[in-house]
Coordinates of C-alpha atoms in Angstrom, one line a residue:
M4 CA 117.3 68.3 74.6
T5 CA 116.5 65.0 73.4
T6 CA 117.8 61.6 74.0
S7 CA 117.0 57.9 72.7
M8 CA 116.1 54.9 74.6
P9 CA 115.1 51.4 73.5
A10 CA 112.2 50.8 71.6
L11 CA 108.9 50.3 73.6
S12 CA 105.8 48.5 72.8
G13 CA 102.6 48.2 74.5
Y14 CA 98.8 47.4 74.3
P15 CA 96.5 50.0 72.4
R16 CA 93.7 51.6 74.5
A17 CA 90.5 53.5 73.1
D18 CA 91.6 56.6 74.7
G19 CA 94.8 56.8 72.7
R20 CA 97.0 55.7 75.7
K21 CA 98.9 52.2 75.8
G22 CA 99.4 49.7 78.3
I23 CA 102.5 47.9 79.3
R24 CA 100.4 44.9 80.7
N25 CA 96.9 43.6 79.9
I26 CA 95.5 42.4 83.4
V27 CA 92.1 41.7 84.6
V28 CA 91.4 43.7 87.7
V29 CA 88.7 42.3 90.1
A30 CA 87.5 45.4 92.2
Y31 CA 85.7 45.2 95.3
T32 CA 83.4 48.1 96.4
V33 CA 83.5 47.5 100.0
E34 CA 85.4 45.5 102.8
C35 CA 82.1 42.9 102.9
A36 CA 82.9 42.0 99.3
H37 CA 86.9 41.5 99.9
H38 CA 86.6 37.8 100.6
V39 CA 84.6 37.1 97.6
A40 CA 86.6 39.0 95.2
R41 CA 90.0 37.6 96.7
L42 CA 88.4 33.9 96.2
I43 CA 87.8 34.8 92.5
V44 CA 91.4 36.2 92.2
N45 CA 92.8 33.0 93.9
A46 CA 91.4 30.9 91.0
F47 CA 94.1 32.0 88.5
P48 CA 97.4 31.8 90.3
G49 CA 100.1 33.1 88.3
Q50 CA 98.0 34.7 85.5
E51 CA 97.3 38.4 85.1
V52 CA 94.4 38.8 87.5
H53 CA 94.8 41.6 90.1
L54 CA 92.9 42.3 93.2
I55 CA 92.2 46.0 94.1
G56 CA 89.4 47.7 95.9
F57 CA 88.2 50.2 98.5
P58 CA 87.0 49.1 102.2
G59 CA 84.8 51.8 103.2
C60 CA 81.2 51.7 103.1
Y61 CA 80.9 55.4 102.6
P62 CA 83.3 56.7 99.8
N63 CA 84.4 60.2 99.2
D64 CA 85.3 62.2 95.9
Y65 CA 88.9 61.2 96.4
A66 CA 88.0 57.1 96.7
D67 CA 85.5 57.4 93.8
K68 CA 88.1 59.3 91.6
M69 CA 90.9 56.9 92.4
M70 CA 88.6 53.5 91.7
R71 CA 87.8 55.2 88.5
R72 CA 91.3 56.0 87.2
L73 CA 92.6 52.6 88.5
I74 CA 90.0 50.2 86.4
T75 CA 90.5 52.3 83.4
H76 CA 94.5 52.4 83.8
P77 CA 96.0 51.8 80.4
N78 CA 97.6 48.5 82.0
V79 CA 94.0 47.2 82.7
G80 CA 92.2 45.3 79.8
A81 CA 89.4 44.2 81.7
A82 CA 87.4 44.9 85.1
L83 CA 85.2 42.7 87.1
I84 CA 83.4 44.8 90.0
V85 CA 82.3 42.7 93.1
S86 CA 79.7 44.6 95.4
L87 CA 77.9 43.7 98.5
G88 CA 74.7 45.3 97.4
C89 CA 74.0 47.9 100.0
E90 CA 77.3 49.7 100.4
S91 CA 77.3 53.5 99.5
F92 CA 79.9 53.3 96.7
N93 CA 78.7 54.0 93.3
R94 CA 79.3 50.7 91.8
V95 CA 77.0 51.8 88.6
G96 CA 79.1 55.0 88.2
L97 CA 82.3 52.9 88.2
E98 CA 81.0 50.2 85.6
E99 CA 79.8 52.7 83.2
E100 CA 83.5 54.5 83.6
A101 CA 84.9 51.3 82.6
A102 CA 82.3 50.7 79.8
A103 CA 82.9 54.3 78.4
A104 CA 86.6 53.5 78.3
D105 CA 85.9 50.6 76.2
R106 CA 87.0 48.0 78.9
P107 CA 85.1 44.6 79.1
V108 CA 83.5 45.1 82.3
H109 CA 80.9 43.0 84.7
T110 CA 79.6 43.5 88.2
I111 CA 78.4 41.0 90.6
T112 CA 76.4 42.0 93.5
I113 CA 76.5 39.4 96.2
Q114 CA 73.2 40.1 97.7
N115 CA 71.4 39.6 94.6
N116 CA 73.5 36.6 93.4
S117 CA 72.7 33.9 96.1
G118 CA 75.8 34.6 98.4
T119 CA 79.4 33.7 98.4
R120 CA 79.6 30.4 96.4
T121 CA 77.5 31.4 93.4
S122 CA 79.3 34.7 93.3
V123 CA 82.8 33.1 93.4
A124 CA 81.8 30.7 90.6
D125 CA 80.1 33.4 88.4
G126 CA 83.2 35.7 89.1
V127 CA 85.7 32.9 88.1
E128 CA 83.5 32.3 84.9
W129 CA 83.7 36.1 83.8
V130 CA 87.3 36.4 84.6
R131 CA 88.0 33.2 82.4
W132 CA 86.2 34.8 79.5
A133 CA 87.9 38.0 80.0
L134 CA 91.3 36.5 79.7
E135 CA 90.4 34.6 76.8
S136 CA 88.9 37.6 74.9
L137 CA 92.2 39.7 75.9
A138 CA 94.6 37.0 74.8
P139 CA 94.4 37.8 71.0
Q140 CA 95.5 41.2 71.7
R141 CA 98.9 42.0 70.6
R142 CA 101.4 44.8 71.2
V143 CA 102.1 47.6 69.0
P144 CA 104.9 50.2 68.9
M145 CA 104.8 52.5 71.9
A146 CA 106.7 56.2 71.8
P147 CA 108.7 57.3 74.8
H148 CA 106.1 60.4 75.2
E149 CA 103.5 57.8 75.7
L150 CA 105.2 56.5 78.9
V151 CA 104.8 57.5 82.4
V152 CA 107.3 56.5 84.9
A153 CA 107.1 57.1 88.9
T154 CA 109.2 57.0 91.8
I155 CA 109.2 56.4 95.7
C156 CA 111.5 55.4 98.2
G157 CA 110.8 53.4 101.1
G158 CA 113.1 51.8 103.8
S159 CA 115.7 54.5 103.2
D160 CA 119.1 54.6 105.1
S161 CA 122.2 56.7 104.7
T162 CA 123.3 55.0 101.6
S163 CA 119.9 56.2 99.8
G164 CA 120.7 59.6 99.1
I165 CA 124.3 58.9 97.7
T166 CA 123.3 55.7 95.7
A167 CA 120.1 54.6 94.5
N168 CA 118.1 58.1 94.8
P169 CA 120.6 60.0 92.5
A170 CA 121.0 57.1 90.2
V171 CA 117.0 57.4 89.4
G172 CA 117.5 61.2 89.2
V173 CA 119.9 60.6 86.3
A174 CA 117.3 57.9 84.9
F175 CA 114.5 60.4 85.1
D176 CA 116.5 63.3 83.4
Q177 CA 117.1 60.7 80.5
L178 CA 113.4 59.7 80.3
V179 CA 112.2 63.1 80.6
A180 CA 114.7 64.2 77.7
A181 CA 113.3 61.4 75.6
G182 CA 109.9 62.5 76.0
A183 CA 108.2 60.4 78.9
A184 CA 106.3 61.8 81.6
C185 CA 108.2 61.2 85.2
I186 CA 106.5 61.6 88.6
F187 CA 108.0 62.0 91.9
E188 CA 106.3 62.7 95.2
E189 CA 106.4 62.5 99.1
T190 CA 106.1 66.1 99.8
G191 CA 106.5 65.5 103.6
E192 CA 109.8 64.3 102.6
L193 CA 111.0 67.3 100.8
V194 CA 110.5 69.8 103.5
G195 CA 113.6 72.3 103.2
C196 CA 113.8 71.4 99.4
E197 CA 111.0 73.7 98.2
F198 CA 113.0 76.7 97.0
H199 CA 115.4 74.3 95.3
M200 CA 112.3 72.9 93.4
K201 CA 111.0 76.6 93.0
R202 CA 114.2 77.4 90.7
R203 CA 113.4 74.4 88.6
A204 CA 109.6 75.3 88.0
A205 CA 108.7 75.9 84.6
T206 CA 106.6 79.1 85.7
P207 CA 107.1 81.6 88.6
E208 CA 103.4 80.6 89.3
L209 CA 104.5 77.0 89.6
G210 CA 107.4 77.8 91.8
D211 CA 105.2 79.6 94.2
A212 CA 102.7 76.7 94.2
I213 CA 105.6 74.2 94.9
V214 CA 106.5 76.1 97.9
A215 CA 102.9 76.3 99.1
C216 CA 102.5 72.6 98.5
V217 CA 105.7 71.7 100.8
D218 CA 104.7 74.4 103.4
K219 CA 101.2 72.3 103.7
A220 CA 103.0 69.1 104.5
A221 CA 105.1 70.8 107.0
R222 CA 102.0 72.0 108.8
Y223 CA 100.3 68.8 108.5
Y224 CA 103.2 67.0 110.1
T225 CA 103.4 69.7 112.8
V226 CA 99.7 69.1 113.8
L227 CA 100.3 65.5 113.9
G228 CA 103.3 66.0 115.9
H229 CA 105.5 63.6 113.8
G230 CA 107.6 63.8 110.9
S231 CA 108.2 61.4 107.9
F232 CA 110.9 59.8 109.5
A233 CA 110.9 56.3 111.0
P234 CA 113.0 54.4 113.6
G235 CA 114.3 52.4 110.8
N236 CA 115.8 55.4 108.9
A237 CA 117.7 56.2 112.2
D238 CA 118.8 52.7 112.6
G239 CA 120.0 53.0 109.0
G240 CA 122.1 55.8 109.7
L241 CA 120.1 59.0 108.9
T242 CA 120.4 61.8 111.4
T243 CA 118.0 64.2 110.4
Q244 CA 114.7 64.8 108.6
E245 CA 116.6 67.5 106.2
E246 CA 119.3 64.7 105.3
K247 CA 116.3 62.4 104.4
S248 CA 114.7 64.9 102.5
L249 CA 117.7 65.8 100.5
G250 CA 118.4 62.1 99.8
A251 CA 114.3 62.0 98.6
Y252 CA 114.8 65.0 96.6
A253 CA 117.6 63.6 94.7
K254 CA 115.4 61.1 93.0
S255 CA 113.9 64.0 90.8
G256 CA 117.0 64.5 88.8
A257 CA 117.7 68.1 87.4
S258 CA 115.0 68.5 84.8
P259 CA 112.7 71.5 84.9
I260 CA 109.4 70.8 86.8
S261 CA 106.4 71.1 84.5
G262 CA 103.6 71.0 87.0
I263 CA 102.1 69.8 90.3
L264 CA 99.4 66.8 90.2
K265 CA 97.1 65.5 92.8
P266 CA 96.2 61.7 93.1
G267 CA 94.3 60.8 89.9
D268 CA 95.4 63.6 87.9
Q269 CA 97.0 62.7 84.7
P270 CA 100.2 64.4 83.3
A271 CA 99.5 66.7 80.2
G272 CA 102.4 65.3 78.3
G273 CA 106.1 64.6 78.9
G274 CA 108.1 66.2 81.6
L275 CA 108.5 66.1 85.4
Y276 CA 105.9 66.3 87.7
L277 CA 105.5 66.7 91.3
L278 CA 102.7 64.7 93.0
D279 CA 101.0 66.2 96.2
V280 CA 100.0 63.4 98.4
V281 CA 99.1 65.4 101.5
P282 CA 95.6 65.9 102.0
D283 CA 94.0 69.3 101.9
G284 CA 91.7 71.0 104.2
E285 CA 91.7 70.2 108.0
V286 CA 94.1 67.7 109.3
R287 CA 91.8 64.6 110.0
F288 CA 92.9 61.6 108.4
G289 CA 96.0 60.8 110.6
F290 CA 99.0 59.9 108.4
P291 CA 99.2 61.2 104.9
N292 CA 99.7 57.8 103.7
I293 CA 99.8 54.7 105.9
S294 CA 102.2 52.7 103.9
D295 CA 104.5 52.9 100.8
N296 CA 102.0 51.1 98.8
A297 CA 99.3 53.8 99.4
E298 CA 101.5 56.2 97.7
I299 CA 102.3 53.7 94.9
V300 CA 98.6 53.6 94.5
E301 CA 98.3 57.2 94.0
L302 CA 101.1 57.3 91.2
I303 CA 99.4 54.5 89.5
A304 CA 96.1 56.6 89.6
C305 CA 97.8 59.3 87.7
G306 CA 99.0 56.9 84.9
A307 CA 102.1 55.7 85.9
H308 CA 103.0 52.4 83.7
L309 CA 105.8 51.1 86.4
T310 CA 107.3 52.6 89.7
L311 CA 111.0 53.0 90.5
F312 CA 111.2 52.2 94.2
T313 CA 114.6 53.0 96.1
T314 CA 115.4 51.2 99.3
G315 CA 118.4 51.2 101.7
R316 CA 117.0 49.0 104.4
G317 CA 115.2 46.8 102.0
S318 CA 111.7 46.4 100.9
V319 CA 109.9 43.5 99.1
V320 CA 106.5 45.1 98.2
G321 CA 105.5 45.3 94.5
S322 CA 101.8 46.3 93.4
A323 CA 98.6 45.7 91.6
I324 CA 98.3 46.9 88.2
S325 CA 101.7 48.5 87.6
P326 CA 104.9 46.8 88.0
V327 CA 107.6 48.0 90.8
I328 CA 111.4 47.9 89.9
K329 CA 113.6 47.9 93.1
V330 CA 116.8 49.9 93.1
C331 CA 118.9 48.8 96.0
A332 CA 120.9 51.5 97.6
N333 CA 123.1 49.6 100.2
P334 CA 125.4 46.6 98.8
A335 CA 125.0 44.7 102.1
T336 CA 121.3 44.9 101.7
Y337 CA 121.4 43.7 98.1
E338 CA 123.4 41.0 99.1
R339 CA 120.9 39.9 101.7
L340 CA 117.7 40.6 99.4
S341 CA 119.2 39.9 95.8
E342 CA 116.1 38.1 94.8
D343 CA 113.8 41.1 95.6
M344 CA 116.1 43.6 94.1
D345 CA 116.3 44.7 90.3
V346 CA 119.2 47.1 90.4
N347 CA 122.1 47.0 92.5
A348 CA 122.9 50.7 93.1
G349 CA 125.2 50.0 95.8
R350 CA 128.0 49.3 93.5
I351 CA 128.2 53.1 93.2
L352 CA 129.3 52.9 96.8
T353 CA 132.0 50.2 96.4
G354 CA 133.2 52.0 93.3
A355 CA 132.2 49.1 90.9
A356 CA 129.9 51.4 88.8
S357 CA 129.4 55.2 88.5
L358 CA 126.0 57.1 88.9
Q359 CA 125.8 57.6 85.3
E360 CA 126.1 53.9 84.4
V361 CA 123.6 52.9 87.1
G362 CA 121.3 55.5 85.9
G363 CA 121.6 54.0 82.3
E364 CA 121.0 50.6 83.5
I365 CA 117.8 51.9 85.1
V366 CA 116.6 53.3 81.8
D367 CA 117.4 50.2 80.2
L368 CA 115.3 47.9 82.7
V369 CA 112.4 50.4 82.5
A370 CA 112.2 49.6 78.8
R371 CA 112.7 45.8 79.2
V372 CA 109.9 45.8 81.8
A373 CA 107.8 48.0 79.7
N374 CA 108.2 45.6 77.0
G375 CA 106.9 42.7 78.9
E376 CA 109.8 41.4 81.2
K377 CA 109.0 40.6 84.8
S378 CA 110.3 43.0 87.7
C379 CA 111.4 40.8 90.8
S380 CA 108.4 41.6 92.4
E381 CA 106.2 40.6 89.7
A382 CA 108.0 37.3 89.3
L383 CA 107.6 36.7 93.2
G384 CA 103.8 37.4 92.9
H385 CA 103.5 40.7 94.8
Q386 CA 100.5 42.5 94.1
E387 CA 100.0 44.7 97.3
F388 CA 97.1 47.2 97.3
I389 CA 95.6 49.8 99.7
L390 CA 93.2 52.6 99.3
T391 CA 91.9 54.8 102.1
Y392 CA 90.4 57.9 102.6
K393 CA 91.8 61.4 101.7
Q394 CA 90.4 64.8 100.9
F395 CA 91.6 66.9 98.1
E396 CA 90.5 70.2 96.5
A397 CA 89.5 69.7 92.9
A398 CA 92.4 71.8 91.3
A399 CA 96.0 72.7 92.3
G400 CA 95.4 76.2 90.7
P401 CA 95.9 77.5 87.0
G402 CA 99.6 78.0 87.6
C403 CA 100.4 74.6 88.5
F404 CA 99.7 72.5 85.5
P405 CA 100.7 73.3 81.9
L406 CA 98.2 73.1 79.2
K407 CA 98.2 70.4 76.5
A408 CA 100.1 71.5 73.2
A409 CA 97.7 72.2 70.5

């Protein structure tokens, strides 16, 4: 089945993808360069200059892959890399990755550039040049199958699973039917739903891999001695992990599941994908993700142009690189935090709107934001970003990812 959606437009990239934003990223490669990078970004208030970075001196394969995917994201038009100079992060490889993707790129090494003041001045000069270089670029038509949409929930309460989450599920079904790639995740919050997902898998092998993926998450939390259930969830009326899982699962809609991704993997085409965010191997990194924004960053690294963020208790975060659209589940929360919320799914609870109507509104808003309209978090200047250490195996297995169409 196919369905139509509003016309889209984006900025063409050399690799054939299109971006819905045309930003300059300033990327630091160690915490020691964070302050200098932030001062450079602060020189461009209200402009499309975003700060990202990795704090560790010693990167691992995960962190390196994530940074490479992020600076070549289709929403990124140019990249400035800020290095201290003695960290182990492969800044040369990062610059080569951006150059190979036909992005204007420049590296400032603070130790070789006379320190803070000179590095900030040189960075500001380069970013100003990059903005001027990007300014003449114009949008071109963008097909629905070129769009990647992600979803996450944060600050869930007892209304999340009956309003915002299933409304996003309705939107996902419409987007998938139109040809878009849609990504859902939070395997630690899908415990108990694995066999429901198995029945929706495109192949039997994928179904088995989904079960194994959720089993891994369950083992991970068992070793840590906690589940993905916060005090705020209980305060909001959720009673069990299973109840929260069923609500989180509703965001995926009812479309067949096309494959499993790991952070930084790109969808092979349109369809619904599950992102495995729980590290592989020995449990060693503490929490699988220390905040919602860590998962948003992983979704962006998979190519997500924007993220649908459902919340019952309320969350105000946005993200660097890709816009965040807030879908509020609770009508009382929407009333308190209306300036931070994009969609009032709580109207479903009061009878003012149906699930299908709110799902359609979300699809319409996705198109408007993709075409340049700012989401609430964007308009308020939210550009949160966090990247930490993780460990993943190189591939999820041959049954987990469909081949690209010939």
